[in-house]
Amino acid sequence: MTNTSHASATRRRQSTLVPNLIVIVLFAALLLFFIVPVIWLLLAPTKTANELIHDNPLSFGSLANLGAAWRHLITFQDHALLVWLRNSAVYSIGALVVTLATSVPAGYALALTKFRGRKTLLVITLVVMIMPTATLVLPIFLELNQFGLIGTIWSVILPFSFYPFGVYLVYIYFATTLPREILAAARIDGCSEWQLFTRIALPLAKPVAALVAFFSFVGNWNNFFLPYLVLPNSDQFPIQVGLNQLLSSTPSFNPVAGAGLNITSPELALAIIIAIVPVLVLFLFSQRALVSGMLAGATKG
Amino acid sequence: MTALNTGHEAVSSVTPVRRRATTRRRAGLAGYLFVSGYAILLLAFGIFPTVYAFFLALTNDRGQFTGLNQFIKVAQDYRFAPAFLNISLYLVMWLLSVVVLTVVVAIVLRSRMRPRLSAIFRFLYYLPGALAGVASVLVWLFMLDPAVSPVSWLLRSLGFADFAAVLSPGDLPVILVLIAFWTGAGGWIVVMYGALNNIPDEVLEAARTDGAGPWKTAWHIQIPMIRKWIAYMAILAFAGGTQLFVEPQMLQTASLGRVSPTWSPNQLAYVYAFQHGDFNGAAAISIFLLALGLICAALLVTRSDLFKVDES
């Protein structure tokens, strides 16, 4: 009895050995694929362009090199990098404020008030939310161009503020956490609709507001297409468009235009790191937010 | 006011009904006020641009109605078919890899690994997502340049002697899949893992008592139970993939012009608008892409029960 069960256990172990091996190899390969580029990127600014080519790709150079790369980068076009970072902050945070101010009340009203057209608004919101944001960029550009708004900061902030996914998240949140009966009771006690919203709904909205803020900020900080189309001047660029300009000023990728400039591979790598720091910091704390956002974005049936 | 008050007292038995009616009206008005800010943004940056793009696509530069001529014109452009072909090739590879690998990885992470270790893997796979967009393309330009790449031995053994050899136009779909997978797959693995977590333990327990091994459980229970999430991911990945712009645009810059500047449909629309000054033609291409996005969205909203439009 003991013998046979022992034998079958051994057989089972043997039959899972090969699949296990495949799984281990797959996971290791994926791990290298995802992480090696990140490690390389973090190490690159500590080396000179020459060391990048000749040294071990995953070796540490020196802090002096890092300082030199920083000085080259910062003097590029008279502190353009800092201007781009400031612009990105203004656009993303400005849009974030407008998004929260519009999507929290809208999601609340869609979930807990009744008005004609509510369902239509909800369906349109859903459809626009699922469509990739890039689909509307060119039409929005054509519209802004028609109204002469190209090149103003509002041509970026206002389209960035339109965030149907945020409205939907707030809607789902209120529909599932705030029972209508509480509002009905408060109404009978004489609360105005405005008081219901500010005293009952808003204090509850903190977690979903944080979720909307995370998705909105990350999406807008990384957005390239719209600002690329509507902002003609370098001093208005957000960092993403600025990075693109750095790319075309790097001799390794553009020998003609890049000649004579100090922007080489280490400087470019450093610029990438600086550009992603705000998003990276958010990402370190946001994995849970991603799951709850995406799984709430589409509810279980 | 006084008259209303007297009436109020006189028919006091009807009051609850009337009060409910007025509250509802009050709530209705408040509802409009609460959604007004968002509704204005929706009109300005959702509805109006769509309508305006349609208007442009149906007229010429003097505003005369031209029927479907703009659509025919762009469809007959020699760059139109290749752009859609490029994107299709990319989409097939991208969808296959993202669906198969994220599901397999999520299942292994969920059922065959200690929770601690699984959390570390999920986090590391997810991290490159922070570099979405321009940053990811720049990183991959370095990764694919045999001169500086940490895997230059691999590139050389695959026959790529230098950066120019890697960035030949035929390789673009593969490069774009690598970039998309690098930034996007980790997030989807985390989401799929979350969906798998929602399967009750009793179900998996029952399968185990019935003698199903881990692979059988995955195939017959876990995958069918997260099927709609897989469809959700596939449709969003497809819709997003049709819109490629940043990645091929930057690869074009880095390839010093060897990659076509109209590799993807969105780039073609961009060239129409910014190089030909032909906004009508650009709008017509946008409408094609808009239609693709709309079809995907409509599919998800009507054919799946993923989205809740009315609380029951």
Coordinates of C-alpha atoms in Angstrom, one line a residue:
Chain A
M1 CA 0.0 0.0 0.0
T2 CA 2.7 2.4 1.1
N3 CA 4.8 1.2 -1.7
T4 CA 2.4 1.7 -4.5
S5 CA 1.4 5.2 -3.3
H6 CA 5.1 6.0 -3.1
A7 CA 5.7 4.8 -6.6
S8 CA 2.8 6.8 -8.0
A9 CA 4.1 9.9 -6.3
T10 CA 7.5 9.4 -7.9
R11 CA 5.8 8.9 -11.3
R12 CA 3.8 12.1 -10.8
R13 CA 6.9 13.9 -9.9
Q14 CA 8.6 12.6 -13.0
S15 CA 5.7 13.5 -15.2
T16 CA 5.7 17.1 -14.0
L17 CA 9.5 17.5 -14.2
V18 CA 9.5 18.5 -17.9
P19 CA 6.7 21.0 -17.7
N20 CA 8.3 22.5 -14.6
L21 CA 11.5 22.9 -16.4
I22 CA 9.7 24.7 -19.2
V23 CA 8.0 27.0 -16.7
I24 CA 11.2 27.8 -15.0
V25 CA 13.0 28.6 -18.2
L26 CA 10.0 30.7 -19.4
F27 CA 9.9 32.7 -16.2
A28 CA 13.6 33.3 -16.1
A29 CA 13.6 34.4 -19.7
L30 CA 10.7 36.8 -19.1
L31 CA 12.4 38.1 -16.0
L32 CA 15.6 38.9 -17.9
F33 CA 13.5 40.4 -20.7
F34 CA 11.6 42.8 -18.4
I35 CA 14.4 43.7 -16.0
V36 CA 17.7 43.8 -17.9
P37 CA 16.7 46.9 -20.0
V38 CA 15.8 48.7 -16.7
I39 CA 19.1 47.8 -15.1
W40 CA 21.0 48.8 -18.2
L41 CA 19.1 52.2 -18.3
L42 CA 19.9 52.9 -14.6
L43 CA 23.6 52.2 -15.2
A44 CA 24.1 53.9 -18.5
P45 CA 24.4 57.5 -17.3
T46 CA 27.4 56.5 -15.1
K47 CA 29.4 55.8 -18.2
T48 CA 30.8 57.8 -21.0
A49 CA 29.6 57.2 -24.5
N50 CA 32.8 55.4 -25.2
E51 CA 32.6 53.2 -22.1
L52 CA 29.0 52.3 -23.1
I53 CA 30.4 50.7 -26.2
H54 CA 33.5 49.0 -24.8
D55 CA 32.8 48.2 -21.2
N56 CA 30.6 45.4 -19.9
P57 CA 27.1 46.6 -20.6
L58 CA 25.9 46.0 -17.0
S59 CA 28.9 47.5 -15.2
F60 CA 28.9 50.7 -13.1
G61 CA 31.0 53.6 -14.5
S62 CA 31.6 56.4 -12.1
L63 CA 29.7 59.2 -10.3
A64 CA 31.9 61.7 -12.0
N65 CA 30.5 60.6 -15.4
L66 CA 27.0 60.9 -14.0
G67 CA 27.7 64.5 -13.0
A68 CA 29.2 65.2 -16.4
A69 CA 26.1 63.8 -18.2
W70 CA 23.9 65.9 -15.9
R71 CA 25.8 69.1 -16.7
H72 CA 25.6 68.4 -20.5
L73 CA 22.0 67.6 -20.3
I74 CA 21.1 70.6 -18.2
T75 CA 22.9 73.0 -20.5
F76 CA 21.2 71.6 -23.6
Q77 CA 19.2 74.5 -25.1
D78 CA 19.6 76.6 -22.0
H79 CA 17.9 74.4 -19.4
A80 CA 15.3 73.1 -21.8
L81 CA 15.0 69.9 -19.8
L82 CA 13.8 71.7 -16.7
V83 CA 11.3 73.7 -18.8
W84 CA 9.9 70.5 -20.3
L85 CA 9.6 68.9 -16.8
R86 CA 7.8 72.0 -15.5
N87 CA 5.5 72.0 -18.6
S88 CA 4.7 68.3 -18.0
A89 CA 3.9 69.0 -14.4
V90 CA 1.6 71.9 -15.3
Y91 CA -0.2 70.0 -18.0
S92 CA -0.7 66.8 -16.0
I93 CA -1.6 68.4 -12.7
G94 CA -3.8 71.0 -14.3
A95 CA -5.7 68.3 -16.2
L96 CA -5.8 66.2 -13.0
V97 CA -7.5 69.0 -11.1
V98 CA -10.1 69.6 -13.8
T99 CA -10.6 65.8 -14.2
L100 CA -11.3 65.3 -10.5
A101 CA -13.6 68.4 -10.4
T102 CA -15.7 67.1 -13.2
S103 CA -15.6 63.3 -13.0
V104 CA -16.4 62.9 -9.3
P105 CA -19.7 64.9 -9.4
A106 CA -20.5 63.3 -12.8
G107 CA -19.9 59.8 -11.6
Y108 CA -21.9 60.4 -8.5
A109 CA -24.8 61.8 -10.5
L110 CA -24.8 58.9 -12.9
A111 CA -24.8 56.4 -10.1
L112 CA -27.2 58.0 -7.6
T113 CA -29.5 60.6 -9.2
K114 CA -32.1 60.1 -11.9
F115 CA -32.4 62.4 -14.9
R116 CA -33.4 62.1 -18.4
G117 CA -30.5 61.1 -20.7
R118 CA -28.6 59.4 -17.8
K119 CA -28.4 56.1 -19.5
T120 CA -27.4 57.6 -22.9
L121 CA -24.6 59.6 -21.2
L122 CA -23.4 56.4 -19.5
V123 CA -23.3 54.4 -22.7
I124 CA -21.5 57.2 -24.6
T125 CA -19.0 57.4 -21.7
L126 CA -18.4 53.7 -21.9
V127 CA -17.9 53.7 -25.6
V128 CA -15.5 56.7 -25.6
M129 CA -13.7 55.2 -22.6
I130 CA -13.0 51.9 -24.4
M131 CA -11.8 53.6 -27.6
P132 CA -8.1 54.2 -27.6
T133 CA -7.3 57.9 -26.7
A134 CA -5.3 58.2 -29.9
T135 CA -8.4 57.8 -32.1
L136 CA -9.6 61.3 -31.2
V137 CA -6.3 63.1 -31.2
L138 CA -6.2 64.1 -34.9
P139 CA -9.9 65.1 -34.9
I140 CA -9.2 67.2 -31.7
F141 CA -6.3 68.8 -33.4
L142 CA -8.4 69.7 -36.4
E143 CA -11.1 71.2 -34.1
L144 CA -8.6 73.2 -32.1
N145 CA -7.0 74.4 -35.3
Q146 CA -10.4 75.6 -36.6
F147 CA -10.9 77.6 -33.4
G148 CA -7.3 79.0 -33.4
L149 CA -6.4 77.4 -30.0
I150 CA -3.2 75.7 -31.3
G151 CA -0.2 76.5 -29.2
T152 CA -2.0 77.5 -26.0
I153 CA -1.6 75.5 -22.8
W154 CA -5.4 74.9 -22.8
S155 CA -5.1 73.0 -26.1
V156 CA -3.4 70.4 -24.0
I157 CA -4.9 70.7 -20.5
L158 CA -8.6 70.7 -21.6
P159 CA -8.4 67.6 -23.9
F160 CA -6.3 65.9 -21.2
S161 CA -9.1 66.7 -18.6
F162 CA -11.7 64.8 -20.6
Y163 CA -11.4 61.4 -18.9
P164 CA -14.4 59.1 -19.3
F165 CA -12.6 56.2 -17.7
G166 CA -12.4 58.3 -14.5
V167 CA -16.2 59.1 -14.6
Y168 CA -16.9 55.4 -15.1
L169 CA -14.7 54.4 -12.1
V170 CA -16.5 56.9 -9.9
Y171 CA -19.8 55.7 -11.2
I172 CA -19.0 52.1 -10.3
Y173 CA -17.7 53.1 -7.0
F174 CA -20.7 55.0 -5.9
A175 CA -23.2 52.5 -7.4
T176 CA -21.6 49.7 -5.4
T177 CA -20.7 51.4 -2.1
L178 CA -23.3 54.1 -1.4
P179 CA -26.8 52.7 -0.9
R180 CA -29.6 54.9 -2.3
E181 CA -31.5 54.5 1.0
I182 CA -28.9 56.6 2.9
L183 CA -29.4 59.4 0.5
A184 CA -33.2 59.0 0.6
A185 CA -33.1 59.2 4.4
A186 CA -30.9 62.3 4.4
R187 CA -33.3 63.9 1.9
I188 CA -36.2 63.4 4.3
D189 CA -34.1 64.9 7.0
G190 CA -33.9 68.0 4.9
C191 CA -30.5 67.8 3.2
S192 CA -30.2 69.6 -0.1
E193 CA -28.8 67.8 -3.1
W194 CA -25.6 69.8 -2.8
Q195 CA -25.3 68.9 0.9
L196 CA -25.9 65.2 0.1
F197 CA -23.0 65.4 -2.4
T198 CA -20.5 67.4 -0.2
R199 CA -21.3 65.8 3.2
I200 CA -22.1 62.2 2.3
A201 CA -20.6 61.3 -1.1
L202 CA -17.4 63.4 -1.2
P203 CA -15.9 62.1 2.1
L204 CA -16.5 58.6 0.8
A205 CA -14.9 59.3 -2.6
K206 CA -11.3 59.5 -1.4
P207 CA -10.2 56.0 -2.5
V208 CA -11.8 56.3 -6.0
A209 CA -10.5 59.9 -6.4
A210 CA -7.0 58.5 -5.7
L211 CA -7.5 55.8 -8.3
V212 CA -8.7 58.3 -10.9
A213 CA -5.8 60.6 -10.1
F214 CA -3.3 57.8 -10.6
F215 CA -4.6 56.7 -14.0
S216 CA -5.1 60.3 -15.2
F217 CA -1.7 61.5 -14.1
V218 CA 0.2 58.5 -15.5
G219 CA -1.7 58.6 -18.8
N220 CA -1.2 62.4 -19.3
W221 CA 2.4 62.5 -18.1
N222 CA 3.2 59.8 -20.8
N223 CA 1.1 61.3 -23.5
F224 CA 3.0 62.2 -26.6
F225 CA 0.6 62.4 -29.6
L226 CA -1.6 65.3 -28.7
P227 CA 1.1 67.7 -27.4
Y228 CA 3.3 66.7 -30.4
L229 CA 0.5 67.9 -32.7
V230 CA -0.7 71.0 -30.9
L231 CA 2.4 72.6 -29.4
P232 CA 4.8 74.1 -32.0
N233 CA 7.4 75.6 -29.7
S234 CA 10.1 73.8 -27.8
D235 CA 9.6 76.0 -24.7
Q236 CA 6.0 74.6 -24.5
F237 CA 6.9 70.9 -24.9
P238 CA 6.2 68.4 -22.2
I239 CA 9.0 66.1 -21.4
Q240 CA 7.8 63.4 -23.7
V241 CA 8.0 65.6 -26.8
G242 CA 11.3 67.0 -25.4
L243 CA 12.8 63.5 -25.3
N244 CA 11.9 63.1 -28.9
Q245 CA 13.8 66.3 -29.7
L246 CA 16.8 65.0 -27.7
L247 CA 16.7 61.9 -29.8
S248 CA 17.1 63.8 -33.0
S249 CA 19.9 65.8 -31.3
T250 CA 21.9 62.7 -30.4
P251 CA 24.8 62.0 -32.8
S252 CA 24.3 58.2 -32.5
F253 CA 20.8 58.5 -34.0
N254 CA 21.2 61.6 -36.0
P255 CA 24.8 62.2 -37.2
V256 CA 24.0 65.3 -39.1
A257 CA 21.9 67.4 -36.7
G258 CA 23.6 65.9 -33.6
A259 CA 27.2 66.7 -34.6
G260 CA 28.9 69.1 -32.2
L261 CA 26.4 68.7 -29.4
N262 CA 27.1 67.1 -26.0
I263 CA 24.0 65.0 -26.1
T264 CA 25.2 61.4 -26.4
S265 CA 23.9 58.1 -25.2
P266 CA 24.6 58.6 -21.5
E267 CA 22.8 62.0 -21.5
L268 CA 19.9 60.5 -23.4
A269 CA 19.6 57.7 -20.9
L270 CA 19.8 60.1 -18.0
A271 CA 17.0 62.2 -19.6
I272 CA 14.8 59.1 -19.9
I273 CA 15.3 58.3 -16.2
I274 CA 14.5 61.9 -15.2
A275 CA 11.4 61.8 -17.4
I276 CA 10.0 58.7 -15.8
V277 CA 10.8 59.3 -12.2
P278 CA 7.3 60.7 -11.2
V279 CA 5.5 57.8 -12.9
L280 CA 8.0 55.3 -11.5
V281 CA 7.4 56.5 -8.0
L282 CA 3.6 56.2 -8.5
F283 CA 4.1 52.7 -10.0
L284 CA 6.0 51.5 -6.9
F285 CA 2.9 51.9 -4.9
S286 CA 0.2 51.4 -7.5
Q287 CA 0.0 47.7 -8.5
R288 CA -3.0 47.2 -6.3
A289 CA -4.6 50.3 -7.8
L290 CA -4.1 48.9 -11.3
V291 CA -5.9 45.7 -10.4
S292 CA -8.8 47.3 -8.7
G293 CA -9.1 49.9 -11.4
M294 CA -9.1 47.5 -14.3
L295 CA -11.3 44.9 -12.6
A296 CA -13.7 47.6 -11.4
G297 CA -13.6 49.3 -14.8
A298 CA -15.4 46.2 -16.0
T299 CA -17.4 44.7 -13.2
K300 CA -17.9 41.0 -12.7
G301 CA -21.1 39.9 -14.4
Chain B
M1 CA -46.8 80.2 -1.6
T2 CA -49.6 80.6 0.9
A3 CA -52.0 78.9 -1.5
L4 CA -49.6 76.1 -2.0
N5 CA -49.3 75.7 1.8
T6 CA -53.0 75.5 2.3
G7 CA -53.4 73.0 -0.4
H8 CA -50.6 71.1 1.2
E9 CA -52.5 70.9 4.5
A10 CA -55.8 70.1 2.9
V11 CA -54.7 67.0 1.1
S12 CA -52.2 65.9 3.6
S13 CA -52.9 62.3 2.8
V14 CA -51.4 62.8 -0.7
T15 CA -48.3 64.6 0.6
P16 CA -45.8 61.6 0.6
V17 CA -46.4 61.1 -3.1
R18 CA -46.1 64.7 -3.9
R19 CA -43.0 65.1 -1.8
R20 CA -41.4 62.1 -3.6
A21 CA -42.2 63.7 -6.9
T22 CA -40.6 67.0 -6.0
T23 CA -37.5 65.3 -4.5
R24 CA -37.2 63.5 -7.7
R25 CA -37.5 66.6 -9.8
R26 CA -35.0 68.3 -7.4
A27 CA -32.6 65.3 -7.8
G28 CA -33.1 65.4 -11.6
L29 CA -32.1 69.1 -11.7
A30 CA -29.1 68.4 -9.4
G31 CA -28.1 65.5 -11.6
Y32 CA -27.8 67.8 -14.6
L33 CA -25.7 70.3 -12.6
F34 CA -23.4 67.5 -11.3
V35 CA -22.7 66.1 -14.8
S36 CA -22.6 69.5 -16.5
G37 CA -18.8 70.0 -16.3
Y38 CA -18.0 66.5 -17.6
A39 CA -20.8 66.8 -20.3
I40 CA -19.2 70.0 -21.6
L41 CA -15.8 68.3 -21.9
L42 CA -17.5 65.3 -23.5
L43 CA -19.1 67.5 -26.1
A44 CA -16.0 69.5 -26.7
F45 CA -13.4 66.7 -26.9
G46 CA -15.5 63.6 -27.7
I47 CA -18.6 64.4 -29.7
F48 CA -17.7 67.5 -31.5
P49 CA -14.3 66.4 -32.9
T50 CA -16.0 63.2 -34.2
V51 CA -18.8 65.2 -35.9
Y52 CA -16.3 67.7 -37.2
A53 CA -14.0 64.9 -38.6
F54 CA -17.0 63.5 -40.4
F55 CA -17.9 66.9 -41.8
L56 CA -14.3 67.4 -43.0
A57 CA -14.2 63.9 -44.5
L58 CA -17.4 64.5 -46.5
T59 CA -16.3 67.9 -47.9
N60 CA -13.3 69.4 -49.7
D61 CA -11.1 72.3 -48.7
R62 CA -13.6 74.8 -49.9
G63 CA -16.3 73.2 -47.7
Q64 CA -18.2 71.7 -50.6
F65 CA -19.9 68.4 -50.1
T66 CA -18.0 65.7 -51.9
G67 CA -19.7 62.5 -50.7
L68 CA -17.3 59.6 -50.3
N69 CA -14.6 61.1 -52.5
Q70 CA -12.2 61.8 -49.7
F71 CA -12.5 58.2 -48.5
I72 CA -11.9 56.9 -52.0
K73 CA -9.0 59.3 -52.5
V74 CA -7.1 58.2 -49.3
A75 CA -8.0 54.5 -49.9
Q76 CA -6.4 54.7 -53.3
D77 CA -3.3 56.4 -52.0
Y78 CA -0.4 54.0 -52.6
R79 CA 0.6 54.3 -48.9
F80 CA -2.8 53.4 -47.5
A81 CA -2.9 49.7 -48.1
P82 CA 0.7 49.1 -46.9
A83 CA 0.0 51.1 -43.7
F84 CA -3.0 48.9 -42.9
L85 CA -1.1 45.8 -43.8
N86 CA 1.8 46.8 -41.5
I87 CA -0.5 47.3 -38.7
S88 CA -2.3 44.0 -39.3
L89 CA 0.9 42.1 -39.3
Y90 CA 1.9 43.8 -36.0
L91 CA -1.6 43.1 -34.5
V92 CA -1.5 39.4 -35.2
M93 CA 1.9 38.9 -33.5
W94 CA 1.0 41.3 -30.7
L95 CA -2.3 39.7 -29.9
L96 CA -1.0 36.1 -30.0
S97 CA 1.9 36.9 -27.8
V98 CA 0.1 39.0 -25.3
V99 CA -2.9 36.7 -24.9
V100 CA -1.0 33.4 -24.7
L101 CA 1.9 34.6 -22.5
T102 CA 0.0 36.7 -20.0
V103 CA -2.6 34.0 -19.4
V104 CA 0.0 31.2 -19.0
V105 CA 2.2 33.4 -16.8
A106 CA -0.8 34.5 -14.6
I107 CA -2.0 31.0 -14.1
V108 CA 1.5 29.8 -13.1
L109 CA 1.8 32.8 -10.7
R110 CA -1.6 32.0 -9.2
S111 CA -1.5 28.3 -8.8
R112 CA 2.1 27.0 -8.9
M113 CA 4.1 29.5 -6.9
R114 CA 4.4 30.6 -3.3
P115 CA 2.5 33.9 -2.8
R116 CA 5.6 35.8 -1.7
L117 CA 7.6 34.8 -4.8
S118 CA 4.6 35.4 -7.1
A119 CA 4.2 38.9 -5.8
I120 CA 7.9 39.7 -6.5
F121 CA 7.6 38.3 -10.1
R122 CA 4.4 40.3 -10.7
F123 CA 6.0 43.5 -9.5
L124 CA 9.2 43.0 -11.6
Y125 CA 7.2 42.2 -14.7
Y126 CA 5.0 45.2 -14.2
L127 CA 7.7 47.7 -13.5
P128 CA 8.6 48.5 -17.2
G129 CA 5.1 49.8 -17.6
A130 CA 6.3 53.0 -16.0
L131 CA 8.3 53.6 -19.1
A132 CA 5.4 53.6 -21.5
G133 CA 5.5 55.8 -24.6
V134 CA 8.6 57.7 -25.7
A135 CA 10.8 56.4 -22.9
S136 CA 10.2 52.7 -23.9
V137 CA 11.1 53.4 -27.5
L138 CA 14.3 55.1 -26.5
V139 CA 15.3 52.3 -24.2
W140 CA 14.7 49.8 -27.0
L141 CA 16.7 51.8 -29.5
F142 CA 19.6 51.1 -27.1
M143 CA 18.7 47.5 -26.5
L144 CA 18.6 46.9 -30.3
D145 CA 21.9 48.7 -31.0
P146 CA 24.6 46.0 -31.1
A147 CA 27.2 48.6 -30.2
V148 CA 25.8 49.2 -26.7
S149 CA 23.2 46.5 -26.1
P150 CA 23.6 44.2 -23.2
V151 CA 22.5 41.4 -25.5
S152 CA 24.7 42.4 -28.4
W153 CA 26.0 38.7 -28.5
L154 CA 22.4 37.7 -29.2
L155 CA 21.8 40.3 -31.9
R156 CA 25.1 39.4 -33.6
S157 CA 24.4 35.7 -33.5
L158 CA 21.0 36.5 -35.1
G159 CA 23.0 38.1 -37.9
F160 CA 22.6 41.8 -37.0
A161 CA 26.0 43.4 -37.4
D162 CA 25.0 46.9 -36.6
F163 CA 22.0 49.1 -35.7
A164 CA 21.2 49.8 -39.3
A165 CA 20.7 46.0 -39.9
V166 CA 18.4 45.7 -36.9
L167 CA 16.2 48.7 -38.0
S168 CA 15.4 47.4 -41.5
P169 CA 11.7 48.1 -42.4
G170 CA 10.8 44.4 -42.4
D171 CA 11.8 44.0 -38.7
L172 CA 9.5 46.8 -37.5
P173 CA 6.5 44.6 -36.5
V174 CA 8.8 42.4 -34.3
I175 CA 10.4 45.5 -32.7
L176 CA 7.1 47.1 -32.0
V177 CA 5.8 43.8 -30.5
L178 CA 8.9 43.7 -28.2
I179 CA 8.3 47.3 -27.1
A180 CA 4.5 46.8 -26.6
F181 CA 5.1 43.6 -24.7
W182 CA 7.8 45.1 -22.5
T183 CA 5.6 48.0 -21.4
G184 CA 2.2 46.4 -21.5
A185 CA 2.3 42.7 -20.7
G186 CA 3.2 43.1 -17.0
G187 CA 0.1 45.2 -16.3
W188 CA -2.1 42.6 -18.0
I189 CA -0.4 39.8 -16.1
V190 CA -1.3 41.6 -12.9
V191 CA -4.9 42.1 -14.1
M192 CA -5.3 38.5 -15.2
Y193 CA -3.9 37.4 -11.8
G194 CA -6.5 39.5 -10.1
A195 CA -9.2 37.9 -12.2
L196 CA -7.9 34.4 -11.4
N197 CA -7.9 35.4 -7.7
N198 CA -11.7 36.0 -8.0
I199 CA -12.3 32.3 -8.7
P200 CA -13.5 30.8 -5.4
D201 CA -11.1 28.4 -3.7
E202 CA -13.9 25.8 -3.4
V203 CA -14.1 25.5 -7.2
L204 CA -10.4 24.7 -7.4
E205 CA -10.6 22.5 -4.4
A206 CA -13.4 20.5 -6.0
A207 CA -11.4 20.1 -9.2
R208 CA -8.4 18.8 -7.2
T209 CA -10.5 16.2 -5.3
D210 CA -11.9 15.1 -8.7
G211 CA -8.3 14.3 -9.6
A212 CA -7.6 17.2 -12.0
G213 CA -3.9 18.1 -12.1
P214 CA -2.7 21.7 -12.3
W215 CA -2.7 21.8 -16.1
K216 CA -6.1 20.2 -16.4
T217 CA -7.5 22.7 -13.8
A218 CA -6.0 25.5 -15.8
W219 CA -7.4 24.4 -19.1
H220 CA -10.9 23.2 -18.0
I221 CA -11.6 25.6 -15.1
Q222 CA -9.4 28.6 -14.8
I223 CA -9.2 29.7 -18.4
P224 CA -13.0 29.3 -19.1
M225 CA -13.7 31.2 -15.9
I226 CA -11.6 34.2 -16.9
R227 CA -12.6 33.9 -20.6
K228 CA -14.4 37.3 -20.6
W229 CA -11.3 39.0 -19.1
I230 CA -9.2 37.5 -21.8
A231 CA -11.6 38.8 -24.4
Y232 CA -11.5 42.2 -22.7
M233 CA -7.7 42.3 -22.9
A234 CA -7.7 41.1 -26.5
I235 CA -10.1 43.7 -27.6
L236 CA -8.4 46.6 -25.8
A237 CA -5.0 45.4 -27.0
F238 CA -6.3 45.2 -30.6
A239 CA -8.0 48.7 -30.4
G240 CA -4.8 50.2 -29.0
G241 CA -2.7 48.5 -31.5
T242 CA -4.5 50.0 -34.5
Q243 CA -3.6 53.4 -33.3
L244 CA 0.2 53.1 -33.3
F245 CA 1.9 56.4 -33.8
V246 CA 4.7 57.3 -31.3
E247 CA 6.7 54.1 -31.7
P248 CA 6.9 53.9 -35.5
Q249 CA 7.4 57.7 -35.7
M250 CA 10.4 57.5 -33.4
L251 CA 11.8 54.4 -35.0
Q252 CA 11.5 56.3 -38.3
T253 CA 13.6 59.2 -36.9
A254 CA 16.2 56.8 -35.5
S255 CA 16.4 54.8 -38.8
L256 CA 17.5 57.9 -40.6
G257 CA 14.6 57.7 -43.0
R258 CA 14.9 54.1 -44.0
V259 CA 11.6 53.2 -42.3
S260 CA 8.6 54.7 -44.1
P261 CA 7.2 57.9 -42.4
T262 CA 3.8 56.5 -43.2
W263 CA 4.3 53.1 -41.7
S264 CA 1.1 53.2 -39.6
P265 CA -2.3 54.6 -40.6
N266 CA -2.1 57.3 -37.9
Q267 CA 1.3 58.4 -39.3
L268 CA -0.3 58.6 -42.8
A269 CA -3.1 60.8 -41.4
Y270 CA -0.4 62.9 -39.7
V271 CA 1.5 63.3 -43.0
Y272 CA -1.8 64.3 -44.8
A273 CA -2.5 67.0 -42.2
F274 CA 1.0 68.4 -41.6
Q275 CA 2.9 67.8 -44.8
H276 CA 0.1 68.0 -47.5
G277 CA -2.0 70.4 -45.5
D278 CA -4.9 68.2 -46.5
F279 CA -7.1 68.2 -43.5
N280 CA -10.0 66.6 -45.3
G281 CA -7.9 63.6 -46.3
A282 CA -6.5 63.4 -42.8
A283 CA -10.0 63.4 -41.4
A284 CA -11.0 60.6 -43.7
I285 CA -8.2 58.4 -42.5
S286 CA -9.1 59.3 -38.9
I287 CA -12.7 58.2 -39.6
F288 CA -11.4 54.7 -40.7
L289 CA -9.5 54.4 -37.4
L290 CA -12.3 55.9 -35.4
A291 CA -14.6 53.2 -36.9
L292 CA -12.2 50.5 -35.9
G293 CA -12.2 51.8 -32.3
L294 CA -15.9 52.2 -32.2
I295 CA -16.5 48.7 -33.4
C296 CA -14.3 47.3 -30.7
A297 CA -16.0 49.5 -28.0
A298 CA -19.5 48.5 -29.3
L299 CA -18.5 44.8 -29.2
L300 CA -17.4 45.0 -25.6
V301 CA -20.4 47.1 -24.4
T302 CA -23.1 45.1 -26.1
R303 CA -21.7 41.6 -26.4
S304 CA -20.1 41.2 -23.0
D305 CA -21.6 41.6 -19.5
L306 CA -18.4 43.2 -18.3
F307 CA -19.8 46.7 -18.1
K308 CA -22.5 47.7 -15.8
V309 CA -24.8 50.3 -17.3
D310 CA -27.7 49.9 -14.8
E311 CA -27.6 48.8 -11.3
S312 CA -30.4 46.2 -10.8

